């Protein structure tokens, strides 16, 4: 009998998560955070037994990916400020091309850049309702 109650509750949880996700720039924030994670691991590569980080470059290889993950999380948790977080995400992603191993071998920069653009372009639930009324 408990299996039936769990399966009956699962669609309710899935619907609740779907409603929560639609009220936020979820995909953009997720892509920005994934780009930051990819950059972090690409900046920590070793060539054999050689691991060189000199001066500010070593700090940038850590701070920029952490900033991108944080911006992705903040854009999902505080959707009212999505334009600010999205613009910061795009700027940091572009700067990572210079600061972090060619932007995480370009993959991390592209993930974070696309995520930042999606966060800025997100219309929110009120924008979707206005679009339906216009039709």
CSV table of N, CA and C in Angstrom, one decimal:
chain,number,residue,atom,x,y,z
A,1,UNK,N,0.8,-1.2,0.0
A,1,UNK,CA,0.0,0.0,0.0
A,1,UNK,C,0.8,1.3,0.0
A,2,UNK,N,2.0,1.3,0.7
A,2,UNK,CA,2.8,2.6,0.7
A,2,UNK,C,3.3,2.9,-0.7
A,3,UNK,N,3.5,1.9,-1.6
A,3,UNK,CA,4.0,2.1,-2.9
A,3,UNK,C,3.0,3.0,-3.7
A,4,UNK,N,1.7,2.7,-3.5
A,4,UNK,CA,0.7,3.5,-4.2
A,4,UNK,C,0.7,5.0,-3.7
A,5,UNK,N,0.9,5.2,-2.4
A,5,UNK,CA,0.9,6.6,-2.0
A,5,UNK,C,2.1,7.3,-2.5
A,6,UNK,N,3.3,6.6,-2.6
A,6,UNK,CA,4.5,7.3,-3.1
A,6,UNK,C,4.3,7.6,-4.6
A,7,UNK,N,3.7,6.7,-5.3
A,7,UNK,CA,3.5,7.0,-6.8
A,7,UNK,C,2.5,8.1,-7.0
A,8,UNK,N,1.5,8.1,-6.1
A,8,UNK,CA,0.5,9.2,-6.2
A,8,UNK,C,1.1,10.5,-5.8
A,9,UNK,N,2.1,10.5,-4.9
A,9,UNK,CA,2.7,11.8,-4.5
A,9,UNK,C,3.7,12.3,-5.4
A,10,UNK,N,4.3,11.4,-6.2
A,10,UNK,CA,5.4,11.8,-7.1
A,10,UNK,C,4.9,12.8,-8.2
A,11,UNK,N,3.8,12.6,-8.8
A,11,UNK,CA,3.3,13.6,-9.8
A,11,UNK,C,3.1,14.9,-9.1
A,12,UNK,N,2.7,15.0,-7.9
A,12,UNK,CA,2.5,16.2,-7.2
A,12,UNK,C,3.8,16.9,-7.0
A,13,UNK,N,4.8,16.2,-6.6
A,13,UNK,CA,6.1,16.8,-6.4
A,13,UNK,C,6.7,17.2,-7.7
A,14,UNK,N,6.5,16.4,-8.8
A,14,UNK,CA,7.1,16.8,-10.1
A,14,UNK,C,6.4,18.1,-10.6
A,15,UNK,N,5.1,18.2,-10.3
A,15,UNK,CA,4.3,19.4,-10.8
A,15,UNK,C,4.8,20.6,-9.9
A,16,UNK,N,5.0,20.4,-8.7
A,16,UNK,CA,5.5,21.5,-7.8
A,16,UNK,C,6.8,22.0,-8.2
A,17,UNK,N,7.7,21.0,-8.6
A,17,UNK,CA,9.1,21.4,-9.0
A,17,UNK,C,9.0,22.1,-10.4
A,18,UNK,N,8.1,21.7,-11.3
A,18,UNK,CA,7.9,22.3,-12.6
A,18,UNK,C,7.4,23.7,-12.4
A,19,UNK,N,6.5,23.9,-11.5
A,19,UNK,CA,6.0,25.3,-11.3
A,19,UNK,C,7.0,26.2,-10.7
A,20,UNK,N,7.8,25.7,-9.7
A,20,UNK,CA,8.9,26.4,-9.1
A,20,UNK,C,9.9,26.8,-10.2
A,21,UNK,N,10.3,25.8,-11.0
A,21,UNK,CA,11.3,26.0,-12.1
A,21,UNK,C,10.9,27.1,-13.1
A,22,UNK,N,9.6,27.1,-13.5
A,22,UNK,CA,9.1,28.0,-14.5
A,22,UNK,C,9.1,29.4,-14.0
A,23,UNK,N,9.1,29.6,-12.7
A,23,UNK,CA,9.1,31.0,-12.1
A,23,UNK,C,10.5,31.5,-12.0
A,24,UNK,N,11.5,30.9,-12.5
A,24,UNK,CA,12.9,31.3,-12.4
A,24,UNK,C,13.7,31.0,-13.7
A,25,UNK,N,14.8,31.7,-13.9
A,25,UNK,CA,15.7,31.5,-15.0
A,25,UNK,C,16.5,30.2,-14.8
A,26,UNK,N,15.9,29.1,-14.7
A,26,UNK,CA,16.5,27.9,-14.2
A,26,UNK,C,17.5,27.3,-15.2
A,27,UNK,N,17.2,27.3,-16.4
A,27,UNK,CA,18.2,26.7,-17.4
A,27,UNK,C,19.4,27.6,-17.6
A,28,UNK,N,19.2,28.9,-17.6
A,28,UNK,CA,20.3,29.8,-17.7
A,28,UNK,C,21.2,29.7,-16.5
A,29,UNK,N,20.7,29.7,-15.3
A,29,UNK,CA,21.5,29.6,-14.1
A,29,UNK,C,22.2,28.3,-14.0
A,30,UNK,N,21.6,27.2,-14.5
A,30,UNK,CA,22.2,25.9,-14.5
A,30,UNK,C,23.4,25.8,-15.5
A,31,UNK,N,23.2,26.4,-16.6
A,31,UNK,CA,24.3,26.5,-17.6
A,31,UNK,C,25.5,27.3,-17.1
A,32,UNK,N,25.2,28.4,-16.5
A,32,UNK,CA,26.2,29.3,-15.9
A,32,UNK,C,27.0,28.5,-14.9
A,33,UNK,N,26.3,27.8,-14.0
A,33,UNK,CA,27.0,27.1,-12.9
A,33,UNK,C,27.8,25.9,-13.5
A,34,UNK,N,27.3,25.2,-14.5
A,34,UNK,CA,28.0,24.1,-15.1
A,34,UNK,C,29.3,24.6,-15.8
A,35,UNK,N,29.1,25.8,-16.5
A,35,UNK,CA,30.3,26.4,-17.1
A,35,UNK,C,31.4,26.7,-16.1
A,36,UNK,N,31.0,27.2,-14.9
A,36,UNK,CA,31.9,27.5,-13.8
A,36,UNK,C,32.6,26.2,-13.3
A,37,UNK,N,31.8,25.2,-13.2
A,37,UNK,CA,32.4,23.9,-12.7
A,37,UNK,C,33.4,23.4,-13.7
A,38,UNK,N,33.1,23.5,-15.0
A,38,UNK,CA,34.0,23.0,-16.1
A,38,UNK,C,35.2,23.8,-16.1
A,39,UNK,N,35.1,25.1,-15.9
A,39,UNK,CA,36.3,26.0,-15.8
A,39,UNK,C,37.2,25.6,-14.7
A,40,UNK,N,36.6,25.4,-13.5
A,40,UNK,CA,37.3,25.0,-12.3
A,40,UNK,C,38.2,23.8,-12.6
A,41,UNK,N,37.6,22.8,-13.1
A,41,UNK,CA,38.4,21.5,-13.4
A,41,UNK,C,39.3,21.7,-14.5
A,42,UNK,N,39.1,22.5,-15.5
A,42,UNK,CA,40.1,22.7,-16.6
A,42,UNK,C,41.3,23.5,-16.1
A,43,UNK,N,41.1,24.4,-15.1
A,43,UNK,CA,42.2,25.2,-14.5
A,43,UNK,C,43.0,24.4,-13.6
A,44,UNK,N,42.6,23.2,-13.1
A,44,UNK,CA,43.3,22.4,-12.2
A,44,UNK,C,44.1,21.3,-12.8
A,45,UNK,N,44.3,21.4,-14.1
A,45,UNK,CA,45.0,20.3,-14.8
A,45,UNK,C,46.5,20.3,-14.6
A,46,UNK,N,47.1,19.1,-14.6
A,46,UNK,CA,48.5,19.0,-14.4
A,46,UNK,C,49.1,18.4,-15.7
A,47,UNK,N,50.3,18.7,-16.0
A,47,UNK,CA,51.0,18.1,-17.1
A,47,UNK,C,52.1,17.2,-16.5
A,48,UNK,N,51.8,16.0,-16.4
A,48,UNK,CA,52.8,15.1,-15.7
A,48,UNK,C,52.9,15.5,-14.2
A,49,UNK,N,54.1,15.8,-13.8
A,49,UNK,CA,54.3,16.3,-12.4
A,49,UNK,C,54.5,17.8,-12.4
A,50,UNK,N,54.1,18.5,-13.4
A,50,UNK,CA,54.3,19.9,-13.5
A,50,UNK,C,53.0,20.6,-13.3
A,51,UNK,N,52.9,21.4,-12.3
A,51,UNK,CA,51.7,22.2,-12.0
A,51,UNK,C,52.2,23.7,-11.6
A,52,UNK,N,51.9,24.6,-12.6
A,52,UNK,CA,52.5,25.9,-12.4
A,52,UNK,C,51.3,26.9,-12.3
A,53,UNK,N,51.3,27.7,-11.3
A,53,UNK,CA,50.4,28.8,-11.1
A,53,UNK,C,51.2,30.0,-10.6
A,54,UNK,N,51.3,31.0,-11.4
A,54,UNK,CA,52.1,32.2,-10.9
A,54,UNK,C,51.2,33.4,-10.7
A,55,UNK,N,51.4,34.0,-9.5
A,55,UNK,CA,50.8,35.3,-9.2
A,55,UNK,C,49.3,35.3,-9.3
A,56,UNK,N,48.8,36.3,-10.0
A,56,UNK,CA,47.4,36.5,-10.0
A,56,UNK,C,46.6,35.5,-10.9
A,57,UNK,N,47.4,34.8,-11.8
A,57,UNK,CA,46.7,33.8,-12.6
A,57,UNK,C,46.2,32.6,-11.8
A,58,UNK,N,47.0,32.3,-10.8
A,58,UNK,CA,46.5,31.2,-9.9
A,58,UNK,C,45.3,31.6,-9.1
A,59,UNK,N,45.1,32.8,-8.7
A,59,UNK,CA,43.9,33.3,-8.1
A,59,UNK,C,42.8,33.3,-9.0
A,60,UNK,N,43.0,33.8,-10.2
A,60,UNK,CA,41.9,33.9,-11.2
A,60,UNK,C,41.4,32.5,-11.6
A,61,UNK,N,42.2,31.5,-11.6
A,61,UNK,CA,41.8,30.2,-12.0
A,61,UNK,C,40.8,29.6,-10.9
A,62,UNK,N,40.8,30.2,-9.7
A,62,UNK,CA,39.9,29.7,-8.7
A,62,UNK,C,38.7,30.7,-8.5
A,63,UNK,N,39.0,32.0,-8.5
A,63,UNK,CA,37.9,32.9,-8.3
A,63,UNK,C,36.9,33.0,-9.4
A,64,UNK,N,37.3,33.0,-10.6
A,64,UNK,CA,36.4,33.2,-11.7
A,64,UNK,C,35.4,32.0,-11.8
A,65,UNK,N,35.8,30.8,-11.7
A,65,UNK,CA,34.8,29.7,-11.7
A,65,UNK,C,33.9,29.7,-10.5
A,66,UNK,N,34.4,30.1,-9.3
A,66,UNK,CA,33.5,30.2,-8.2
A,66,UNK,C,32.5,31.3,-8.4
A,67,UNK,N,32.9,32.4,-9.0
A,67,UNK,CA,32.0,33.5,-9.2
A,67,UNK,C,30.9,33.1,-10.2
A,68,UNK,N,31.3,32.3,-11.2
A,68,UNK,CA,30.3,31.9,-12.2
A,68,UNK,C,29.3,30.9,-11.5
A,69,UNK,N,29.7,30.0,-10.7
A,69,UNK,CA,28.8,29.1,-10.0
A,69,UNK,C,27.9,29.9,-9.1
A,70,UNK,N,28.5,30.8,-8.4
A,70,UNK,CA,27.7,31.7,-7.5
A,70,UNK,C,26.6,32.5,-8.2
A,71,UNK,N,27.0,33.1,-9.4
A,71,UNK,CA,26.1,33.9,-10.2
A,71,UNK,C,25.0,33.0,-10.7
A,72,UNK,N,25.3,31.8,-11.1
A,72,UNK,CA,24.3,30.8,-11.6
A,72,UNK,C,23.3,30.5,-10.5
A,73,UNK,N,23.8,30.3,-9.3
A,73,UNK,CA,22.9,29.9,-8.1
A,73,UNK,C,22.1,31.2,-7.8
A,74,UNK,N,22.7,32.3,-7.7
A,74,UNK,CA,21.9,33.5,-7.4
A,74,UNK,C,20.9,33.9,-8.4
A,75,UNK,N,21.1,33.7,-9.6
A,75,UNK,CA,20.1,34.0,-10.6
A,75,UNK,C,18.9,33.1,-10.5
A,76,UNK,N,19.1,31.9,-10.0
A,76,UNK,CA,18.0,30.9,-9.8
A,76,UNK,C,17.2,31.3,-8.5
A,77,UNK,N,18.0,31.6,-7.5
A,77,UNK,CA,17.3,31.8,-6.2
A,77,UNK,C,16.7,33.2,-6.0
A,78,UNK,N,17.2,34.2,-6.8
A,78,UNK,CA,16.7,35.5,-6.7
A,78,UNK,C,16.4,36.0,-8.1
A,79,UNK,N,15.2,35.6,-8.7
A,79,UNK,CA,14.9,35.9,-10.1
A,79,UNK,C,14.6,37.4,-10.3
A,80,UNK,N,14.3,38.1,-9.2
A,80,UNK,CA,14.0,39.6,-9.4
A,80,UNK,C,15.2,40.3,-10.0
A,81,UNK,N,16.4,39.8,-9.7
A,81,UNK,CA,17.6,40.5,-10.2
A,81,UNK,C,18.3,39.8,-11.3
A,82,UNK,N,17.5,39.2,-12.2
A,82,UNK,CA,18.1,38.3,-13.2
A,82,UNK,C,18.9,39.1,-14.2
A,83,UNK,N,18.5,40.3,-14.5
A,83,UNK,CA,19.2,41.1,-15.5
A,83,UNK,C,20.7,41.4,-15.0
A,84,UNK,N,20.7,41.8,-13.8
A,84,UNK,CA,22.0,42.2,-13.2
A,84,UNK,C,22.9,40.9,-13.1
A,85,UNK,N,22.4,39.8,-12.7
A,85,UNK,CA,23.2,38.6,-12.6
A,85,UNK,C,23.6,38.1,-14.0
A,86,UNK,N,22.7,38.2,-14.9
A,86,UNK,CA,23.0,37.7,-16.3
A,86,UNK,C,24.1,38.5,-16.9
A,87,UNK,N,24.0,39.8,-16.8
A,87,UNK,CA,25.1,40.7,-17.4
A,87,UNK,C,26.4,40.4,-16.7
A,88,UNK,N,26.4,40.3,-15.4
A,88,UNK,CA,27.7,39.9,-14.7
A,88,UNK,C,28.2,38.6,-15.2
A,89,UNK,N,27.3,37.6,-15.4
A,89,UNK,CA,27.7,36.3,-15.8
A,89,UNK,C,28.4,36.4,-17.2
A,90,UNK,N,27.8,37.1,-18.1
A,90,UNK,CA,28.4,37.3,-19.5
A,90,UNK,C,29.7,38.0,-19.4
A,91,UNK,N,29.8,39.0,-18.6
A,91,UNK,CA,31.1,39.7,-18.5
A,91,UNK,C,32.2,38.8,-17.9
A,92,UNK,N,31.9,38.1,-16.9
A,92,UNK,CA,32.9,37.2,-16.3
A,92,UNK,C,33.2,36.1,-17.2
A,93,UNK,N,32.2,35.6,-18.0
A,93,UNK,CA,32.5,34.5,-18.9
A,93,UNK,C,33.5,35.0,-20.0
A,94,UNK,N,33.3,36.2,-20.5
A,94,UNK,CA,34.1,36.7,-21.5
A,94,UNK,C,35.5,36.9,-21.0
A,95,UNK,N,35.6,37.4,-19.8
A,95,UNK,CA,36.9,37.7,-19.1
A,95,UNK,C,37.7,36.3,-18.9
A,96,UNK,N,36.9,35.3,-18.7
A,96,UNK,CA,37.6,34.0,-18.4
A,96,UNK,C,38.4,33.5,-19.6
A,97,UNK,N,38.1,34.0,-20.8
A,97,UNK,CA,38.9,33.7,-22.0
A,97,UNK,C,40.3,34.0,-21.8
A,98,UNK,N,40.6,35.1,-21.0
A,98,UNK,CA,41.9,35.6,-20.7
A,98,UNK,C,42.4,35.0,-19.4
A,99,UNK,N,41.5,34.9,-18.4
A,99,UNK,CA,41.9,34.6,-17.1
A,99,UNK,C,42.0,33.2,-16.7
A,100,UNK,N,41.3,32.3,-17.4
A,100,UNK,CA,41.2,30.9,-17.0
A,100,UNK,C,41.4,30.0,-18.2
A,101,UNK,N,42.6,29.6,-18.5
A,101,UNK,CA,42.9,28.5,-19.4
A,101,UNK,C,42.0,28.6,-20.7
A,102,UNK,N,42.0,29.8,-21.3
A,102,UNK,CA,41.2,30.0,-22.5
A,102,UNK,C,39.7,29.8,-22.2
A,103,UNK,N,39.3,30.2,-21.1
A,103,UNK,CA,37.8,30.1,-20.8
A,103,UNK,C,37.5,28.6,-20.6
A,104,UNK,N,38.3,27.9,-20.0
A,104,UNK,CA,38.0,26.4,-19.8
A,104,UNK,C,38.0,25.7,-21.1
A,105,UNK,N,39.0,26.0,-21.9
A,105,UNK,CA,39.1,25.4,-23.3
A,105,UNK,C,37.9,25.8,-24.1
A,106,UNK,N,37.4,27.0,-23.9
A,106,UNK,CA,36.3,27.6,-24.6
A,106,UNK,C,34.9,26.9,-24.3
A,107,UNK,N,34.9,25.7,-23.8
A,107,UNK,CA,33.6,25.1,-23.5
A,107,UNK,C,33.0,25.7,-22.3
A,108,UNK,N,33.7,26.0,-21.2
A,108,UNK,CA,33.2,26.6,-20.1
A,108,UNK,C,32.7,28.0,-20.3
A,109,UNK,N,33.5,28.8,-21.2
A,109,UNK,CA,33.1,30.1,-21.5
A,109,UNK,C,31.8,30.1,-22.3
A,110,UNK,N,31.6,29.2,-23.2
A,110,UNK,CA,30.4,29.1,-24.0
A,110,UNK,C,29.2,28.7,-23.2
A,111,UNK,N,29.4,27.8,-22.3
A,111,UNK,CA,28.3,27.4,-21.4
A,111,UNK,C,27.8,28.5,-20.5
A,112,UNK,N,28.8,29.2,-19.9
A,112,UNK,CA,28.5,30.3,-19.0
A,112,UNK,C,27.9,31.5,-19.8
A,113,UNK,N,28.5,31.8,-21.0
A,113,UNK,CA,27.9,32.9,-21.8
A,113,UNK,C,26.5,32.7,-22.2
A,114,UNK,N,26.2,31.5,-22.7
A,114,UNK,CA,24.9,31.2,-23.1
A,114,UNK,C,23.9,31.2,-21.9
A,115,UNK,N,24.4,30.7,-20.8
A,115,UNK,CA,23.6,30.7,-19.6
A,115,UNK,C,23.3,32.2,-19.1
A,116,UNK,N,24.3,33.0,-19.2
A,116,UNK,CA,24.1,34.5,-18.9
A,116,UNK,C,23.1,35.1,-19.8
A,117,UNK,N,23.2,34.8,-21.1
A,117,UNK,CA,22.2,35.4,-22.1
A,117,UNK,C,20.8,34.9,-21.8
A,118,UNK,N,20.7,33.6,-21.4
A,118,UNK,CA,19.4,33.1,-21.1
A,118,UNK,C,18.8,33.7,-19.8
A,119,UNK,N,19.7,34.0,-18.9
A,119,UNK,CA,19.2,34.6,-17.6
A,119,UNK,C,18.7,36.0,-17.9
A,120,UNK,N,19.5,36.8,-18.8
A,120,UNK,CA,19.0,38.2,-19.1
A,120,UNK,C,17.7,38.1,-19.9
A,121,UNK,N,17.6,37.2,-20.8
A,121,UNK,CA,16.4,37.1,-21.7
A,121,UNK,C,15.2,36.5,-21.0
A,122,UNK,N,15.3,36.0,-19.8
A,122,UNK,CA,14.2,35.3,-19.2
A,122,UNK,C,13.1,36.4,-19.0
A,123,UNK,N,11.8,36.0,-19.2
A,123,UNK,CA,10.7,36.9,-19.2
A,123,UNK,C,9.9,36.7,-17.9
A,124,UNK,N,10.1,35.7,-17.1
A,124,UNK,CA,9.3,35.6,-15.9
A,124,UNK,C,7.9,35.2,-16.1
A,125,UNK,N,7.2,34.9,-15.0
A,125,UNK,CA,5.8,34.5,-15.2
A,125,UNK,C,4.9,35.6,-15.6
A,126,UNK,N,5.2,36.8,-15.2
A,126,UNK,CA,4.3,37.9,-15.6
A,126,UNK,C,4.4,38.3,-17.0
A,127,UNK,N,5.6,38.1,-17.6
A,127,UNK,CA,5.8,38.4,-19.0
A,127,UNK,C,5.1,37.3,-19.9
A,128,UNK,N,5.1,36.1,-19.4
A,128,UNK,CA,4.4,35.0,-20.1
A,128,UNK,C,2.9,35.2,-20.1
A,129,UNK,N,2.4,35.7,-19.0
A,129,UNK,CA,0.9,36.0,-19.0
A,129,UNK,C,0.6,37.2,-19.9
A,130,UNK,N,1.5,38.2,-20.0
A,130,UNK,CA,1.2,39.3,-20.9
A,130,UNK,C,1.3,38.9,-22.3
A,131,UNK,N,2.2,37.9,-22.7
A,131,UNK,CA,2.3,37.4,-24.0
A,131,UNK,C,1.0,36.7,-24.4
A,132,UNK,N,0.4,35.9,-23.5
A,132,UNK,CA,-0.8,35.2,-23.8
A,132,UNK,C,-2.0,36.1,-24.0
A,133,UNK,N,-2.0,37.2,-23.3
A,133,UNK,CA,-3.1,38.2,-23.5
A,133,UNK,C,-3.0,38.9,-24.8
A,134,UNK,N,-1.8,39.1,-25.3
A,134,UNK,CA,-1.6,39.8,-26.6
A,134,UNK,C,-2.1,39.0,-27.7
A,135,UNK,N,-2.1,37.7,-27.6
A,135,UNK,CA,-2.5,36.8,-28.7
A,135,UNK,C,-4.0,36.8,-28.7
